[in-house]
Short mmCIF file of C-alpha atoms in Angstrom, two decimals:
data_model
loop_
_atom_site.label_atom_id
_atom_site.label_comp_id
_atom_site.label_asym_id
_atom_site.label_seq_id
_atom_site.Cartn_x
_atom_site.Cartn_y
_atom_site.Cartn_z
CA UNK A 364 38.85 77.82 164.88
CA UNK A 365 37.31 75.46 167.24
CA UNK A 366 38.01 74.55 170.45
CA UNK A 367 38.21 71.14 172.56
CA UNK A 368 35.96 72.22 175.28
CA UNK A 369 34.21 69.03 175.91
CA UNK A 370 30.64 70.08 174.84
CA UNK A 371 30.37 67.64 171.45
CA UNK A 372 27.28 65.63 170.80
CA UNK A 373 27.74 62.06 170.07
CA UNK A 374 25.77 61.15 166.45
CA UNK A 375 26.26 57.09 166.04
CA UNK A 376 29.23 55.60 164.84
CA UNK A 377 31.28 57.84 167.50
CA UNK A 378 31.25 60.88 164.95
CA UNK A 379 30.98 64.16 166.97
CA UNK A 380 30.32 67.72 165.80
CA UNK A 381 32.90 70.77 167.57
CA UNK A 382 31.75 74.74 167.60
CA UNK A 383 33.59 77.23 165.91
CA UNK A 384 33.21 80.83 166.44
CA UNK A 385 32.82 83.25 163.08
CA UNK A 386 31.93 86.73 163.19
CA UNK A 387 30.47 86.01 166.61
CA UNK A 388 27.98 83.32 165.64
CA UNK A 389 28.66 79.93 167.24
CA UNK A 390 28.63 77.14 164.33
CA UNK A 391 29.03 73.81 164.23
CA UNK A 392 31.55 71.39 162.24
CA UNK A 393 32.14 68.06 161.69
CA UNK A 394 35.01 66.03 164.11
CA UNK A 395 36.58 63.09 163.72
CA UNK A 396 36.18 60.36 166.47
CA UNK A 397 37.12 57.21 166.07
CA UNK A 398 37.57 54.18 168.78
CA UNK A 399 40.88 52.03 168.73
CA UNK A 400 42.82 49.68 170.00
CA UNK A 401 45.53 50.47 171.95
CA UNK A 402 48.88 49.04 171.57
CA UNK A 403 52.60 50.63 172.58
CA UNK A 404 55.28 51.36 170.01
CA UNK A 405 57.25 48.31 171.33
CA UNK A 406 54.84 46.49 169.78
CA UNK A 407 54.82 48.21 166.27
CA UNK A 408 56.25 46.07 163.39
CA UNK A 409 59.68 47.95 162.84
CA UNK A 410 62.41 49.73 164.67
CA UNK A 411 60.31 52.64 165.85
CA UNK A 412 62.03 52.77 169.01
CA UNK A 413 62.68 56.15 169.27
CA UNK A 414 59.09 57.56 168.94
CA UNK A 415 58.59 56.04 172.23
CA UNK A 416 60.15 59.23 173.96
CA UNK A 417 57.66 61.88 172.10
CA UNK A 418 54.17 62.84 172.04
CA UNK A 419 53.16 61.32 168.87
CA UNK A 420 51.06 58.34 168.10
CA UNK A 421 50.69 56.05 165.10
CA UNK A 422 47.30 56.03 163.39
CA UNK A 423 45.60 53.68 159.96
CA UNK A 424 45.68 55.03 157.07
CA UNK A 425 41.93 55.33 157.04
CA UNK A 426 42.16 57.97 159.55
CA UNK A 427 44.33 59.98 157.10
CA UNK A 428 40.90 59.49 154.29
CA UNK A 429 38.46 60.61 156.87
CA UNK A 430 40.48 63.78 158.30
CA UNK A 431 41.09 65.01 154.83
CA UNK A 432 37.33 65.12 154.31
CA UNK A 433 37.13 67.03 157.30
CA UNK A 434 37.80 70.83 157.77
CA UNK A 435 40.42 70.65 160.41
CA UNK A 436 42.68 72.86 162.12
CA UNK A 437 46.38 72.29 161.27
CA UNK A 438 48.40 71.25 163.24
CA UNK A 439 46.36 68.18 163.84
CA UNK A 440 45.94 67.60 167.40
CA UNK A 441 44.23 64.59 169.20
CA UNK A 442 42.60 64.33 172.19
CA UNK A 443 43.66 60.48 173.57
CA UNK A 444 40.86 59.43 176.08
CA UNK A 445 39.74 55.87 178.11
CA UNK A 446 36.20 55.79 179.20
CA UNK A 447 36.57 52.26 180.58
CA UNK A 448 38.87 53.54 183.51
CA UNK A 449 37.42 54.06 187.17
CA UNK A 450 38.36 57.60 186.61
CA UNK A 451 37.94 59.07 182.88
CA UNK A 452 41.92 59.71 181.93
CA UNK A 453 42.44 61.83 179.57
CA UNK A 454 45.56 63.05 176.85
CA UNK A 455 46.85 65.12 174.34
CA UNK A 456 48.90 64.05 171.37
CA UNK A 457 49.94 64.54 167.76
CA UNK A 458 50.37 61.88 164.86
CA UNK A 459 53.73 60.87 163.65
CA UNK A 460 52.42 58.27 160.49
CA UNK A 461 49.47 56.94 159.36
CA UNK A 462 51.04 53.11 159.15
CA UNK A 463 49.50 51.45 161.92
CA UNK A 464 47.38 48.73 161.03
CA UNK A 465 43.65 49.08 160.53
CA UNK A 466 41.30 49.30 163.80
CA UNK A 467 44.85 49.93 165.78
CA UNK A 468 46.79 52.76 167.06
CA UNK A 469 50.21 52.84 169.04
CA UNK A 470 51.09 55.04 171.84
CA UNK A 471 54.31 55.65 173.80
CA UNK A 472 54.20 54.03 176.58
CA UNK A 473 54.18 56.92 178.54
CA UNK A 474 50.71 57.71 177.28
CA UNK A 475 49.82 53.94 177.81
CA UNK A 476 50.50 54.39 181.55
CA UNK A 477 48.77 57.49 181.92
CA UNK A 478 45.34 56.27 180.43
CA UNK A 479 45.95 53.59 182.31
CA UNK A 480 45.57 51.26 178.81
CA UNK A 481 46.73 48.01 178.55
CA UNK A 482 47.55 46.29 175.14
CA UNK A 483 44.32 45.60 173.10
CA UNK A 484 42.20 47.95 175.34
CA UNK A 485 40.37 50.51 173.54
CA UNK A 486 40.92 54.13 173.54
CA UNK A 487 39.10 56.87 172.16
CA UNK A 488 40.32 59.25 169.38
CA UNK A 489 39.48 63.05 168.69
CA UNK A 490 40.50 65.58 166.72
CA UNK A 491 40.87 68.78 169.01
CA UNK A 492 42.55 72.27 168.42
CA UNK A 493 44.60 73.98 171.13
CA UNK A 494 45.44 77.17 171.99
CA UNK A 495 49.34 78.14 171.09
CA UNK A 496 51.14 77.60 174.44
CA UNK A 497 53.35 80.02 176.01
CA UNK A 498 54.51 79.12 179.53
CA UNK A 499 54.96 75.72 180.93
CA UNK A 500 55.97 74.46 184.80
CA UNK A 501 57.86 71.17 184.45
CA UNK A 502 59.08 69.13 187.59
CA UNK A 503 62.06 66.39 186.89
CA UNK A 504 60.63 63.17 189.04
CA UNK A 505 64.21 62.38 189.95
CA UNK A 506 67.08 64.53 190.75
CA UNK A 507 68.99 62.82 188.27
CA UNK A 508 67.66 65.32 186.21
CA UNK A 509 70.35 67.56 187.57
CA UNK A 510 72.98 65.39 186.49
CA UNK A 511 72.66 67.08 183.04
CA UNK A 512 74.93 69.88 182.13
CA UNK A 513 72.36 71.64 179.44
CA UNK A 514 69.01 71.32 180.60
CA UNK A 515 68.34 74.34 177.57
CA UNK A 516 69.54 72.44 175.09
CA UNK A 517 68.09 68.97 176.10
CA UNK A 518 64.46 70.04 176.54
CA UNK A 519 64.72 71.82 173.29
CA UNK A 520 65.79 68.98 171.46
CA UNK A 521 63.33 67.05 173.49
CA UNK A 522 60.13 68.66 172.95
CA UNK A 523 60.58 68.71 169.34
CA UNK A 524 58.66 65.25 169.49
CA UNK A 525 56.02 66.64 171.39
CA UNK A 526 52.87 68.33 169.66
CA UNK A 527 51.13 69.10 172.95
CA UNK A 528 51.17 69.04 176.63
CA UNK A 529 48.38 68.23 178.83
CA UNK A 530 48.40 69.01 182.76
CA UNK A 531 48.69 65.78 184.83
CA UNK A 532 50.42 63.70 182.19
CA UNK A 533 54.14 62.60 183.49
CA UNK A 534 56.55 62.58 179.81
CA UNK A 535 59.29 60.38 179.23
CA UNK A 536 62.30 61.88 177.56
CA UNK A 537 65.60 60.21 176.82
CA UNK A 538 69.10 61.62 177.20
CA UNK A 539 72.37 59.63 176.77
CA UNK A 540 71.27 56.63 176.87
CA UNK A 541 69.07 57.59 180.65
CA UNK A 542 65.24 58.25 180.93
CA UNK A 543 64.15 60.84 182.89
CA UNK A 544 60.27 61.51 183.91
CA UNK A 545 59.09 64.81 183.97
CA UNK A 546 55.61 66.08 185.16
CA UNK A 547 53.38 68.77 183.71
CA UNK A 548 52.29 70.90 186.41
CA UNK A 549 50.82 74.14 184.44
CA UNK A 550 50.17 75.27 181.15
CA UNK A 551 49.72 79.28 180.20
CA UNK A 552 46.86 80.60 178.24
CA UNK A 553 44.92 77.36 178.72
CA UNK A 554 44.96 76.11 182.18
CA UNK A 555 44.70 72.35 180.81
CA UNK A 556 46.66 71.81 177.72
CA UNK A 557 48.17 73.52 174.92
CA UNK A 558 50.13 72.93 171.82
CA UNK A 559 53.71 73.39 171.38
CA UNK A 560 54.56 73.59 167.67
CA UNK A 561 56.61 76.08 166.62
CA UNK A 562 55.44 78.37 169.42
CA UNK A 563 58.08 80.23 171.99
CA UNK A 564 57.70 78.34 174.82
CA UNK A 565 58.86 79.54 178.28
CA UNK A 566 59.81 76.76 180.58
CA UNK A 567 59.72 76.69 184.80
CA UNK A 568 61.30 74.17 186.75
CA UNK A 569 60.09 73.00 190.16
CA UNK A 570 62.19 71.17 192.35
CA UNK A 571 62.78 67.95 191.44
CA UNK A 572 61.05 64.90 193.62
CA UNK A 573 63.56 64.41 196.46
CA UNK A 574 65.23 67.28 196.19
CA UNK A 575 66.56 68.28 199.11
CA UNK A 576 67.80 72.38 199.32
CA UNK A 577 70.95 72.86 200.36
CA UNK A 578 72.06 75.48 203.22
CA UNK A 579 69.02 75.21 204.71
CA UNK A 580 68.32 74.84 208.56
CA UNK A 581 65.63 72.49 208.41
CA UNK A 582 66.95 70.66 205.24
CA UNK A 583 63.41 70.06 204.07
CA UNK A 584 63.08 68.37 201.28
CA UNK A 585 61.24 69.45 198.29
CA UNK A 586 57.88 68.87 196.68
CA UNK A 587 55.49 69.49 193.97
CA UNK A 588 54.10 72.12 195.97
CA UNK A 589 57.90 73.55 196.29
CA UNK A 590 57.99 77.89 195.18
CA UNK A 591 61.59 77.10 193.90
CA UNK A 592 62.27 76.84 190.57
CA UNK A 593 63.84 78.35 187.71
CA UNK A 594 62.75 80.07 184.97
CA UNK A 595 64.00 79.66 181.17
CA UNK A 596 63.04 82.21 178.55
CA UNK A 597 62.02 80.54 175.63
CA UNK A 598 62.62 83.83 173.53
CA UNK A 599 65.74 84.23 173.85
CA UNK A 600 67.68 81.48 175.87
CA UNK A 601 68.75 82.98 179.12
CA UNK A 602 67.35 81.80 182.24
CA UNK A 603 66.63 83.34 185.79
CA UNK A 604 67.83 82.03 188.62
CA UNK A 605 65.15 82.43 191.20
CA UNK A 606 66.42 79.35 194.19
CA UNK A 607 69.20 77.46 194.93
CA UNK A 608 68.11 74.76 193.04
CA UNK A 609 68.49 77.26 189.76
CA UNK A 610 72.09 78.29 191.63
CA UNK A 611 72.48 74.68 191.13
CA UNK A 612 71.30 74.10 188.03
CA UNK A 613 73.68 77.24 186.31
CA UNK A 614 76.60 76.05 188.21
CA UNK A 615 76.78 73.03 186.80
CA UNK A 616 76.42 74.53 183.27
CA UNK A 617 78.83 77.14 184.05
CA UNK A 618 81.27 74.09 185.49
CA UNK A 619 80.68 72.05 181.89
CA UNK A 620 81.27 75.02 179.74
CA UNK A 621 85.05 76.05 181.21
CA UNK A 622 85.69 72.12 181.14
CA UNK A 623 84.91 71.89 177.19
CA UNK A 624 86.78 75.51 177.11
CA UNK A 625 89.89 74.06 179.10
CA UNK A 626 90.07 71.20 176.49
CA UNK A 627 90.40 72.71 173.65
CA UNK A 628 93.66 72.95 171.70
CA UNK A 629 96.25 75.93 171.88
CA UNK A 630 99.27 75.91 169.92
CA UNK A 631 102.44 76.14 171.56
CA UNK A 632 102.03 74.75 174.95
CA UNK A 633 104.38 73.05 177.23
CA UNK A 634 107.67 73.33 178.54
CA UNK A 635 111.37 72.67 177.17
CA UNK A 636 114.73 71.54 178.00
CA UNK A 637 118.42 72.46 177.82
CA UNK A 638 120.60 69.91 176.47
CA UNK A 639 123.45 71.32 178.38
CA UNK A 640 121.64 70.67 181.54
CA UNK A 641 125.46 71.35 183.44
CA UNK A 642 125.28 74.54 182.97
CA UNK A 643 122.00 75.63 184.19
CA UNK A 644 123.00 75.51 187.30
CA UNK A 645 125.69 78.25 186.93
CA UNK A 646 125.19 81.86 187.69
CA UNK A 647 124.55 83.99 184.59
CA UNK A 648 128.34 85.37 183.55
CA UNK A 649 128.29 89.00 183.86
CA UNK A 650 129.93 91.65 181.26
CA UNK A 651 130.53 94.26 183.55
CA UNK A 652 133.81 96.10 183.56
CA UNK A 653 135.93 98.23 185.91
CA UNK A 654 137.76 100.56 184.10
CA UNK A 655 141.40 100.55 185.35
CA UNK A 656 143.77 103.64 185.10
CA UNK A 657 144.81 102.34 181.28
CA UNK A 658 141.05 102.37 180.19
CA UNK A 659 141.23 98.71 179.91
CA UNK A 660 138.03 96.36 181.10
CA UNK A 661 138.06 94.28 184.00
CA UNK A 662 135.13 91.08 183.05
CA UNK A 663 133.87 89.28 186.00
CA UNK A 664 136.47 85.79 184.87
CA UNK A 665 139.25 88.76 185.59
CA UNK A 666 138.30 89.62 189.33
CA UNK A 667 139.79 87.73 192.14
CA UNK A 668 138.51 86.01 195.10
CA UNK A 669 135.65 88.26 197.18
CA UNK A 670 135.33 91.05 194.52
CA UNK A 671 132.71 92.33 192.54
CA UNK A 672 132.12 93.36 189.14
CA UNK A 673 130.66 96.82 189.15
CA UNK A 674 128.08 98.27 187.55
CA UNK A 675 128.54 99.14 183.60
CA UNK A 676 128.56 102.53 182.79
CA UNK A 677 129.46 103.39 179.14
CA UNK A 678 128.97 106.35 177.46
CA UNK A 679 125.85 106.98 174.95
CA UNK A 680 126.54 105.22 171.84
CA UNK A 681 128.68 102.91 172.66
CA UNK A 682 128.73 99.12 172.74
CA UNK A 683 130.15 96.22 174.77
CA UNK A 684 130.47 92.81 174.24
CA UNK A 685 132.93 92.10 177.33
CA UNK A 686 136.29 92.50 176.03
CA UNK A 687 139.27 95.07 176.31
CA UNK A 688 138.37 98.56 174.40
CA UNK A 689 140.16 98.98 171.35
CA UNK A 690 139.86 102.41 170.36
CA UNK A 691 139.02 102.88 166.66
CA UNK A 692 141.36 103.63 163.73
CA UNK A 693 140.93 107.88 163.37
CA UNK A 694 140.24 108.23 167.06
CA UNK A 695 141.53 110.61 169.66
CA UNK A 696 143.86 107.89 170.87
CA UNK A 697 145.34 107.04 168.03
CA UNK A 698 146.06 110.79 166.44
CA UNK A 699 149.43 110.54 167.80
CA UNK A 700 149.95 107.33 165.24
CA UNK A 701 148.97 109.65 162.22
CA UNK A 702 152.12 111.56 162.44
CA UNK A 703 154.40 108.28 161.11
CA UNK A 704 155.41 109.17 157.75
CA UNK A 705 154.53 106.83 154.94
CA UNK A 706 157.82 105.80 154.69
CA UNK A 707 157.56 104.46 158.55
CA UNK A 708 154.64 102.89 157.92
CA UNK A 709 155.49 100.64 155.01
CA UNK A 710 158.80 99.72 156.48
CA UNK A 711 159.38 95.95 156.49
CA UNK A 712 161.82 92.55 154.71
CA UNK A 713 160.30 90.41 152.38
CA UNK A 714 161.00 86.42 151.59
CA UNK A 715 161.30 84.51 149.08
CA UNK A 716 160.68 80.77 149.07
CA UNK A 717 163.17 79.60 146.85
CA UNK A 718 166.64 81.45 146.34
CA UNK A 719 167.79 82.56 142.97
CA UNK A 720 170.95 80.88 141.69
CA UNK A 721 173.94 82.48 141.25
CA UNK A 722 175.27 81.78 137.62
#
């Protein structure tokens, strides 16, 4: 595996050769390097819109010929550079299609403004490979960033368009229908750029430009040299809260995740009404009864003016529904009824309805 350490020898034609390292012998191999002209993906015939918040660029389909001749490293990384700048500016990027016309390549505009290109100005292709990347310091340029209720989520979905980061550059992702600028201020293992795909990535966030730290007694605001931040684990997508701007940050999470909570549905909710609203008002009647000396009840409609219904106290077993006691047929009460002969019992006139004629 070779490495873009910037010591390839130019051979005509802008063909360069890399070193690789086997068995501890320093070889050399063939890399692709090719000059083209720059144009941004507004500019690309079709609605390719959306590529222009990534980190991939569009390349000819003779690019695709020469790099297949070529032993490369997978996945295929590019170093973007512009010579013709007062100050050499330089990239990292990934391909998305070989479509792009021939002699022409199209860059998000992002990149465009960071190598300084304008549109027809050349730039200067090479195939590079990049050490896997495992740490990354990011720092929102407005603190509109913090607007966002999932900053997780939204850089993971964000950086899927990105094949590598370079220190220096200043990304442009979209969210909602907003573009927010973020800066690359450090890359871990290499200290200049490093590739992203499908690598665990852990994330830091600085303080975004402008921030300014609450509870503080100089209310200073912050800057790219700020020690706040917060720390995201890539591995396994908690986050440490290591300033008030990550307090911040994980309150306003924690705020959006008991508001989507709060609206979901539950069954049975809400109140109801009586439709004999009249009686609401009323005091509850009460079934209490004061035994009087002939073991009848007493209910509360019995008692008179300034009296009050008593406590109920019935024996074990036995039930109430608020109305005089009538003993039971068989009872103590009513033994003295079983001495009636059957004769007494059945005693009684009958009646007819119509009378029998005498003859």
């Amino acid at each position: 595996m070779y490495a873009d350490d910037g010591s390839g020898d130019d051979f005509g034609f802008g063909g360069t050769f890399g070193h690789v390292r086997q068995g501890g012998l320093r070889m050399r191999q063939r890399q692709f390097s090719r000059y083209y002209s720059a144009y941004p993906i507004a500019a690309y015939p079709g609605n390719k819109a959306d590529a222009n918040y990534g980190g991939k660029i569009f390349m000819p389909p003779s690019a695709l010929e020469e790099l297949s001749r070529l032993e490369i490293v997978y996945p295929m990384l590019f170093k973007l550079e512009n010579d013709e700048a007062a100050t050499s500016k330089r990239t990292h990027c990934g391909v998305l299609e070989f479509t792009a016309e021939e002699g022409r390549v199209y860059l998000p505009q992002w990149i465009m403004e960071t190598l300084d290109l304008s549109p027809g100005s050349p730039v200067k292709v090479l195939n590079v490979a990049l050490l896997r990347g495992s740490l990354v310091k990011l720092q929102p340029q407005s603190t509109d960033f913090l607007d966002i209720s999932d900053h997780r989520a939204v850089l993971e979905n964000a950086l899927r368009k990105f094949s590598a980061l370079t220190v220096g550059d200043i990304v442009t992702i979209e969210y909602n229908g907003r573009e927010y600028r973020i800066a690359v201020l450090e890359t871990k293992p290499s200290p200049s750029a490093i590739n992203i795909v499908e690598t665990d990535l852990s994330v830091d966030f600085a303080a975004p430009v402008g921030y300014v730290e609450p509870n503080n007694n100089n209310m200073r605001s912050a800057s790219g040299n700020s020690n706040h931040s917060m720390a995201v684990d890539g591995n396994n997508g908690g986050s440490r809260p290591s300033s008030s701007i990550a307090k911040d940050i994980r309150r306003k999470e924690e705020a959006a995740k008991n508001e989507i909570s709060s609206s979901r549905f539950a069954a049975f909710r809400g109140s109801g009404f009586k439709l004999n609203k009249d009686k609401e008002s009323a005091p509850p009647r009460s079934y209490a009864s004061t035994p009087d000396n002939n073991n009848n009840s007493t209910t509360s409609d019995q008692l008179g003016e300034g009296e009050q219904p008593v406590p109920l106290d019935l024996p074990i077993g036995t039930l109430f529904f608020g109305y005089d006691y009538v003993p039971p047929f068989g009872s103590e009460t009513t033994a003295g009824a079983d001495d009636k002969t059957e004769a007494d019992r059945f005693q009684g006139k009958g009646q007819v309805l119509r009378q029998r004629r005498k003859r």
